[in-house]
Every structure is written in structure tokens, then in C-alpha cells.
JSON list of C-alpha atoms in Angstrom, two decimals:
[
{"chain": "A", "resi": 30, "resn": "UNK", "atom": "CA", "xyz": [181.84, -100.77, -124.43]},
{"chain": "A", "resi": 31, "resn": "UNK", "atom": "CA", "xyz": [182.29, -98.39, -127.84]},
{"chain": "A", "resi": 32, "resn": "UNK", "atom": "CA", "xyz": [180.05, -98.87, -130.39]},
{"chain": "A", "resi": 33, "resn": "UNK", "atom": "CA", "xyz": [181.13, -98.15, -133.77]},
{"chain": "A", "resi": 34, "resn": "UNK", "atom": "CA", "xyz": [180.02, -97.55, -137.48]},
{"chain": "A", "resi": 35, "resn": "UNK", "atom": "CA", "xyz": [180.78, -99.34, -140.41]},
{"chain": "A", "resi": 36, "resn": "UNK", "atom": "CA", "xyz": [180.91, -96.93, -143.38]},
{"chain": "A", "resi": 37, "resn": "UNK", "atom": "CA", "xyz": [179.54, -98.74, -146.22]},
{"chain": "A", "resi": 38, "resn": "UNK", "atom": "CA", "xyz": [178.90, -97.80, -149.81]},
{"chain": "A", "resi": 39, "resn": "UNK", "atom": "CA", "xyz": [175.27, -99.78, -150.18]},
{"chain": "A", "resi": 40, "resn": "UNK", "atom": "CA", "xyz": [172.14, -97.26, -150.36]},
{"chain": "A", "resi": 41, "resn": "UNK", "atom": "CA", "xyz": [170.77, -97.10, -147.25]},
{"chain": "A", "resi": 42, "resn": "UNK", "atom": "CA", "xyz": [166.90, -97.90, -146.41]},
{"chain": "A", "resi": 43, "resn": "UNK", "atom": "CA", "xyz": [164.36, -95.46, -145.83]},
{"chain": "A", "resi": 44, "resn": "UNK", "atom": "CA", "xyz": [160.49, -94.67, -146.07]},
{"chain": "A", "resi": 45, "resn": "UNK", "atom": "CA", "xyz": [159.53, -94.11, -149.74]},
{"chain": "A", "resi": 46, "resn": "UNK", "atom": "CA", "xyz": [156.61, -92.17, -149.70]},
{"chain": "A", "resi": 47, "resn": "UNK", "atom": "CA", "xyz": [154.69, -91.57, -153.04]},
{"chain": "A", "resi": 48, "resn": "UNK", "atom": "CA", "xyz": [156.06, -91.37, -156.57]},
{"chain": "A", "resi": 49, "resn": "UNK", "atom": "CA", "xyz": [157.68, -87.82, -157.42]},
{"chain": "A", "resi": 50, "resn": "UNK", "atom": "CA", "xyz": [156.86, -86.33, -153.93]},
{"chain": "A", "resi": 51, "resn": "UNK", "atom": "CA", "xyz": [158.52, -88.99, -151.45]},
{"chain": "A", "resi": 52, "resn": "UNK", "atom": "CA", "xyz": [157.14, -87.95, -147.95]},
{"chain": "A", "resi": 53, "resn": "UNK", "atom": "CA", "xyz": [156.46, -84.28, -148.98]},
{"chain": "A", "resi": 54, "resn": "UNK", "atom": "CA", "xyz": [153.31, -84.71, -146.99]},
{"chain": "A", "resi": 55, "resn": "UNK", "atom": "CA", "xyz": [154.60, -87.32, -144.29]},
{"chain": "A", "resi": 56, "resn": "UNK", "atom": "CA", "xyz": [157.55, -84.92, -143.10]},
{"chain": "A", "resi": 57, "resn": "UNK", "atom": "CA", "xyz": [155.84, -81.17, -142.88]},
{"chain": "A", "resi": 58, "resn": "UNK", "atom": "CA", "xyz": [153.10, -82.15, -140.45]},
{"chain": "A", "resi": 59, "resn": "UNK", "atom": "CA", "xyz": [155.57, -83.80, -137.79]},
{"chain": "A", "resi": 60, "resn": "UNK", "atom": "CA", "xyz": [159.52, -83.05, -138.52]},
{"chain": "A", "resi": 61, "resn": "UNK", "atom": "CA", "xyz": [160.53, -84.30, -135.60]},
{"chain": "A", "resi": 62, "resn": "UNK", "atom": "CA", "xyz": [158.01, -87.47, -134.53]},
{"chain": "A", "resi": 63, "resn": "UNK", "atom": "CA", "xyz": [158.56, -88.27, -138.65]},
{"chain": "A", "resi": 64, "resn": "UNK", "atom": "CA", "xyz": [162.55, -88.28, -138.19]},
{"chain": "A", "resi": 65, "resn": "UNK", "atom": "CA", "xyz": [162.61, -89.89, -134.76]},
{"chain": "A", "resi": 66, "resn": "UNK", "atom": "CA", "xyz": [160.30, -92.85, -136.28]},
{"chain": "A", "resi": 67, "resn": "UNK", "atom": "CA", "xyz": [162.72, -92.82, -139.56]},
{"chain": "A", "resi": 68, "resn": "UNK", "atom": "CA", "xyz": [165.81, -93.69, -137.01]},
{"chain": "A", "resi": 69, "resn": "UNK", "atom": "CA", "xyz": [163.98, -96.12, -135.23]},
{"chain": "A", "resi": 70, "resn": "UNK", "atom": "CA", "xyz": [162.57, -98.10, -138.18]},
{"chain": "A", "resi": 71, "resn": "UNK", "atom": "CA", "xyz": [166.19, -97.32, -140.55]},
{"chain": "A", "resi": 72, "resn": "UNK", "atom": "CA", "xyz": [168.68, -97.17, -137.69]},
{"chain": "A", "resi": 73, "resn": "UNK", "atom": "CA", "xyz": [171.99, -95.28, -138.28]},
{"chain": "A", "resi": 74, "resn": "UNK", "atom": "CA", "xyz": [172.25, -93.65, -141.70]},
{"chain": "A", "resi": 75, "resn": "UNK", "atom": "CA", "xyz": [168.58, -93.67, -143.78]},
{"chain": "A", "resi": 76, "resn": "UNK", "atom": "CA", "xyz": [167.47, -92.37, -147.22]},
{"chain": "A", "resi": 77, "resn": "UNK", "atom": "CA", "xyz": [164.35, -90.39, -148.10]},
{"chain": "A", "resi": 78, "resn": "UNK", "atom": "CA", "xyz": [163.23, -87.97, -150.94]},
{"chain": "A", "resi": 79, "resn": "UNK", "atom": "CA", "xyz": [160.92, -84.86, -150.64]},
{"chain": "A", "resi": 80, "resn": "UNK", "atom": "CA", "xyz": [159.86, -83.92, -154.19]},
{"chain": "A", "resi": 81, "resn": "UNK", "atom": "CA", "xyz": [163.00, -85.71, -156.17]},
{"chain": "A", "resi": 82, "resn": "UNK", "atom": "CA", "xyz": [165.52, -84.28, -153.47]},
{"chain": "A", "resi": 83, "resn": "UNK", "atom": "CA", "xyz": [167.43, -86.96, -151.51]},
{"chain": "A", "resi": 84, "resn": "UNK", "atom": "CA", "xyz": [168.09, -86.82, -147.92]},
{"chain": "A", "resi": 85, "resn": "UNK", "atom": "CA", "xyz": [170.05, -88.73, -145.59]},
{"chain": "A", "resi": 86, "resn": "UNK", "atom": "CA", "xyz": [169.53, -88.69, -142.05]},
{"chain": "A", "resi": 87, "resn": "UNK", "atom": "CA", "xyz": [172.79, -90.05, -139.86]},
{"chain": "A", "resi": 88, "resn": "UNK", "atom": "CA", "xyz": [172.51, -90.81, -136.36]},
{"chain": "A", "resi": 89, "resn": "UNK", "atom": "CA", "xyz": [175.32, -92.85, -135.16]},
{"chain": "A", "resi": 90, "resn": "UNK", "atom": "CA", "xyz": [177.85, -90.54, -133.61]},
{"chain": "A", "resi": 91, "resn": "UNK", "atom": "CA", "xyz": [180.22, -92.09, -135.49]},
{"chain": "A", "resi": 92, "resn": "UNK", "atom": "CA", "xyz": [178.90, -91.03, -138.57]},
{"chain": "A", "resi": 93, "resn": "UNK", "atom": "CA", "xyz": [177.81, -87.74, -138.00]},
{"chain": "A", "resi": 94, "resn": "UNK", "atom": "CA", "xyz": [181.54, -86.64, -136.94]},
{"chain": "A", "resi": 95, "resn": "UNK", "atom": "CA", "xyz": [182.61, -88.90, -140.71]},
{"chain": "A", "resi": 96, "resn": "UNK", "atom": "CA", "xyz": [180.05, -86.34, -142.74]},
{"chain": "A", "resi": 97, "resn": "UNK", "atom": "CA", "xyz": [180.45, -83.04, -140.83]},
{"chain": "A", "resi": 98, "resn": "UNK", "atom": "CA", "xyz": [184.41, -83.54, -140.02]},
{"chain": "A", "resi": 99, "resn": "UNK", "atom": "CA", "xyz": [186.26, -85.89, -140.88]},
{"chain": "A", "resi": 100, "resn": "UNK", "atom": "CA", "xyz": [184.94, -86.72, -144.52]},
{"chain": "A", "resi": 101, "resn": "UNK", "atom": "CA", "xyz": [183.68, -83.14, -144.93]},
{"chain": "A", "resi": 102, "resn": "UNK", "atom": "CA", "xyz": [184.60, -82.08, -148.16]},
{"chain": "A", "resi": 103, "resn": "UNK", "atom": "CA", "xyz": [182.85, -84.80, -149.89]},
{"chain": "A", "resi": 104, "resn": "UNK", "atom": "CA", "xyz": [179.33, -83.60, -148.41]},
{"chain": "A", "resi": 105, "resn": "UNK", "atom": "CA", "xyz": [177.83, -80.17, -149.50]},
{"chain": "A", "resi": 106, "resn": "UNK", "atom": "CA", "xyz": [175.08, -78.11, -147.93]},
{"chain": "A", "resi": 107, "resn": "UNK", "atom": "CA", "xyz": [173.70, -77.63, -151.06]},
{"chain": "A", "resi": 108, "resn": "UNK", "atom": "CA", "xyz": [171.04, -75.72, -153.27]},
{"chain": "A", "resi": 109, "resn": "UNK", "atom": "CA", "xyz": [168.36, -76.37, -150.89]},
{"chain": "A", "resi": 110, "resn": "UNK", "atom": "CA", "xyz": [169.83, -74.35, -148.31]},
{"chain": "A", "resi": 111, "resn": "UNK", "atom": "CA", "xyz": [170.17, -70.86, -150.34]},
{"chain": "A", "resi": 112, "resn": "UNK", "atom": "CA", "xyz": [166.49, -69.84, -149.19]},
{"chain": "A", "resi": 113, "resn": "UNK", "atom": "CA", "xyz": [167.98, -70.22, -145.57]},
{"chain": "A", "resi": 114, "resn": "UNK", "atom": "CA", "xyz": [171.25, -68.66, -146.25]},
{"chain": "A", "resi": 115, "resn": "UNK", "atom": "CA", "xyz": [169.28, -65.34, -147.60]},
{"chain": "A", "resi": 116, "resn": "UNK", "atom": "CA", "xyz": [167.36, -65.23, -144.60]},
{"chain": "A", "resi": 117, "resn": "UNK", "atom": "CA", "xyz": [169.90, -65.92, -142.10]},
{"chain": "A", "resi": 118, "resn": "UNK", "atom": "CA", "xyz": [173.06, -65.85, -143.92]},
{"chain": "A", "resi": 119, "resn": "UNK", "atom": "CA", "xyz": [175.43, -68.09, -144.95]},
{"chain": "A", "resi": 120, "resn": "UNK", "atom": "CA", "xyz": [176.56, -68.73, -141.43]},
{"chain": "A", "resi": 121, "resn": "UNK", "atom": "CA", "xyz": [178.30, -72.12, -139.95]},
{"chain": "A", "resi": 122, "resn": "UNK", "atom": "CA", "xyz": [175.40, -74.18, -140.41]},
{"chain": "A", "resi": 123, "resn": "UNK", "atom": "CA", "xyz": [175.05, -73.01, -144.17]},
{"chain": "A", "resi": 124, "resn": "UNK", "atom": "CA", "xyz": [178.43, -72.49, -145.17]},
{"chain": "A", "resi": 125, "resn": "UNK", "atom": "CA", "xyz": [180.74, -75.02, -147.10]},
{"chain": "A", "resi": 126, "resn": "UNK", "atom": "CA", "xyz": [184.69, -75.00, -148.07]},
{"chain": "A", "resi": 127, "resn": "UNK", "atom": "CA", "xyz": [187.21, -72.61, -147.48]},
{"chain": "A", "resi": 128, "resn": "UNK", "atom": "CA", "xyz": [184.51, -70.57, -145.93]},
{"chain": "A", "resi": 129, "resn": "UNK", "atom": "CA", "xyz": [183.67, -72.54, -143.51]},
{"chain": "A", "resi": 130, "resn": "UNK", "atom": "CA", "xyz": [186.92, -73.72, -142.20]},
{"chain": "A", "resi": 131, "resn": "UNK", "atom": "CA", "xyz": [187.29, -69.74, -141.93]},
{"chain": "A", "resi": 132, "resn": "UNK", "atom": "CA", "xyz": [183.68, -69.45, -140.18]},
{"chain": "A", "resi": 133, "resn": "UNK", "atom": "CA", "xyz": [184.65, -73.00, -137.69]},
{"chain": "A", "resi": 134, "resn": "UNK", "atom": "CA", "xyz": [188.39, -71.72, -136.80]},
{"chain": "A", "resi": 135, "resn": "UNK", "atom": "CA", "xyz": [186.98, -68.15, -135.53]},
{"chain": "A", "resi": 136, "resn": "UNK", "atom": "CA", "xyz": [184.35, -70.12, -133.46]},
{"chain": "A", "resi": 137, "resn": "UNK", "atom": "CA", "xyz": [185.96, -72.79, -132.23]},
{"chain": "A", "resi": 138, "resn": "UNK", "atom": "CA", "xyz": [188.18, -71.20, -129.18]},
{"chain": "A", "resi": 139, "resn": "UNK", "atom": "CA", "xyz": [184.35, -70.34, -128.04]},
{"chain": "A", "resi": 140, "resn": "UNK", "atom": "CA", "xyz": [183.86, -74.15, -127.83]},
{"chain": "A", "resi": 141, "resn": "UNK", "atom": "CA", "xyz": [187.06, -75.20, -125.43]},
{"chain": "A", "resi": 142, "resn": "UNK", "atom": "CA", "xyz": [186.73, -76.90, -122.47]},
{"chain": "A", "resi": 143, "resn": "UNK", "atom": "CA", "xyz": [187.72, -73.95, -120.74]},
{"chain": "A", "resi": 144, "resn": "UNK", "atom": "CA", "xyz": [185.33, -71.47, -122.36]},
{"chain": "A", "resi": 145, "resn": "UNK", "atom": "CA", "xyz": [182.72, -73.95, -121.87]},
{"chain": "A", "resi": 146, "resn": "UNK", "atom": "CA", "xyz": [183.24, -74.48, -117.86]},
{"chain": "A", "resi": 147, "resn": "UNK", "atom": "CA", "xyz": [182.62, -70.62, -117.41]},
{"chain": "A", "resi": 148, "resn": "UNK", "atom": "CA", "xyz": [178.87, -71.64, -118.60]},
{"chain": "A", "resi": 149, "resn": "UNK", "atom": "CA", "xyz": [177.96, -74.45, -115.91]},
{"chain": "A", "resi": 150, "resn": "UNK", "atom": "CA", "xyz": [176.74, -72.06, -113.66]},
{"chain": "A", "resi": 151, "resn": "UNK", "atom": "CA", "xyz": [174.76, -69.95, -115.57]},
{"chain": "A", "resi": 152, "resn": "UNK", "atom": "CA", "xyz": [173.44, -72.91, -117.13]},
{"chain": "A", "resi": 153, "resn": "UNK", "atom": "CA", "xyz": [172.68, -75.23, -113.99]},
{"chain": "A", "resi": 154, "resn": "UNK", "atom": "CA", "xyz": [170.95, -71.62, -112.91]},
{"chain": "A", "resi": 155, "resn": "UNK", "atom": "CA", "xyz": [168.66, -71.76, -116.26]},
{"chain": "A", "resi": 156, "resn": "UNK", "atom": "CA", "xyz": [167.71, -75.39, -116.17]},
{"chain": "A", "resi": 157, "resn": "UNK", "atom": "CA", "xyz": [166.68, -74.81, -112.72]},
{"chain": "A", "resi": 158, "resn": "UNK", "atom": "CA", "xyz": [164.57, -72.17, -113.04]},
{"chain": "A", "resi": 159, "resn": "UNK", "atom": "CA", "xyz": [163.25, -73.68, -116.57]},
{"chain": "A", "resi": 160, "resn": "UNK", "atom": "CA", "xyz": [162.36, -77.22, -114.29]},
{"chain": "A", "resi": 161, "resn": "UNK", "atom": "CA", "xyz": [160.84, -75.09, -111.12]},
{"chain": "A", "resi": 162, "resn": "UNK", "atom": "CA", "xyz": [158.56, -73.45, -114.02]},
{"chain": "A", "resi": 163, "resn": "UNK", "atom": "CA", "xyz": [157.73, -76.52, -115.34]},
{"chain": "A", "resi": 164, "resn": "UNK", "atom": "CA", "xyz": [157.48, -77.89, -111.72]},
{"chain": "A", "resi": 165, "resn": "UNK", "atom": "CA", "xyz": [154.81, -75.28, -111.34]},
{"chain": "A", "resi": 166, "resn": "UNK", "atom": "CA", "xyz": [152.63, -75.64, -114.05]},
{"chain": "A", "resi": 167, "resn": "UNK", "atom": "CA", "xyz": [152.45, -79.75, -113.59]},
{"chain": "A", "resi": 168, "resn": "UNK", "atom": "CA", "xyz": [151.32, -79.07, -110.58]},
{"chain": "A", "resi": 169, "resn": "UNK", "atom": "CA", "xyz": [148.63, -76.87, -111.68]},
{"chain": "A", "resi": 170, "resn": "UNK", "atom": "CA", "xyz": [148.05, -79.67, -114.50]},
{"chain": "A", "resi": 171, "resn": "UNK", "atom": "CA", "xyz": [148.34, -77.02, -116.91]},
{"chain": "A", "resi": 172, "resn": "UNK", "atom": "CA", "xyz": [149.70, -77.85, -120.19]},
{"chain": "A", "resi": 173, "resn": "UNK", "atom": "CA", "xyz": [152.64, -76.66, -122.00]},
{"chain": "A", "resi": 174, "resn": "UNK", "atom": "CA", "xyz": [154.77, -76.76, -124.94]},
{"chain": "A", "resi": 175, "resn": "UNK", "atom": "CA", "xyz": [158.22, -77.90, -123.67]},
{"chain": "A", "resi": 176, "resn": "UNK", "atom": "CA", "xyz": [159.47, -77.20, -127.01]},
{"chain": "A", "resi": 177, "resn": "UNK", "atom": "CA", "xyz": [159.00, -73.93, -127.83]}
]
């Protein structure tokens, strides 16, 4: 059984943090444990603020593929990226508009089912050799960062 979204125009819930910052001190120390635990408490779409910016986290499938593709032109990167873009560069991730439809259409033959078959073997090879190192140092009970 599909689930679906329902888009809906009500603000959504979130954590609210302190006045003026929001979670600026919540979200640095923990980006991922604090958005996992936003999902779980918020569920599909939630709203926070670090230091008068609003965020919006989306989850659901359904919405993600609404903000980054079907509804994109209504959703900007925005201001807050422009330290990343002149460190990076305004790549896919970064870009917006005309740019980026220019940026996703020389990408996206990389991304068809085709292309992507050629990689199962090299990948199966890599996650085997990533879980036999793994493998290796549980049974040493040595600890690791399986995030790196």
C-alpha cells in the first residue's frame, strides 16, 4: 500500500528553541540526532528557526519530489547558501532557475537506469569490502566512526 502526502497550506510544527536564536545551540552540536528527533516528534514537513532564519525539513517522499521537482520554482536555495556556493560553487545542490535546469539536464543521462546498472558491481565490491572492514574491527571490539 502507497502512502501519500497531503500538501497543506497550515504552518507546520516544529521545536522552537529560544527567542531570536531558535535552536542555534540545539542543532550545531548534533545535526543529524537533532533532525532525526525533529522528524520523529514533527513527522513529514516541520518548521524551525536558527537566528530569525526559517527552515523546513520535509521527509515524506512525496513531498520532497513536490519542493525539489515538481513545485520547484516556488522554493529557492537562498541567501544562506552563498557562503557554500563560494566555497564549492554554485553547483546542483546550490543552484536555482534556469541554471539549474541547465546544471540537472547535463547530469541527468548520468542518472539512467542504464548508466546506473554499470555501477552494481563496483558497488556490491565496495560495500563488501567496507562490511569485511567493519567485520574486522567488531571483532576486535574496536570502535569506529561509521560515518566518516
Amino acid at each position: 500500500m502507497q502512502q501519500t502526502m497531503t500538501v497543506s497550506s497550515k504552518v507546520p510544527g516544529g521545536p522552537r528553541g529560544f527567542p531570536g536564536v531558535g535552536v542555534m545551540f540545539e542543532f550545531p552540536r548534533d545535526r543529524r540526532g537533532f533532525l532525526t528527533n525533529v522528524a520523529r516528534q514533527y513527522g513529514d514537513v516541520a518548521q524551525f528557526s536558527i537566528a530569525g532564519m526559517k527552515f523546513y525539513l520535509v521527509i515524506h517522499p512525496d513531498g520532497v519530489r513536490h519542493v525539489l521537482h515538481d513545485n520547484r520554482v516556488n522554493y529557492e536555495r537562498g541567501k544562506m547558501f552563498d557562503p557554500m556556493r563560494n566555497l564549492i560553487g554554485n553547483g546542483l545542490i546550490f543552484s536555482d532557475g534556469a541554471f539549474w535546469e541547465l546544471q540537472r539536464g547535463a547530469l541527468q543521462p548520468a542518472f539512467h537506469m542504464q548508466s546506473v546498472a554499470r555501477f552494481g558491481e563496483v558497488i556490491r565490491h565496495e560495500a563488501e569490502s567496507l562490511a569485511r572492514r567493519w567485520g574486522e574491527k567488531g571483532a576486535r571490539q574496536q570502535s569506529f566512526d561509521a560515518m566518516p
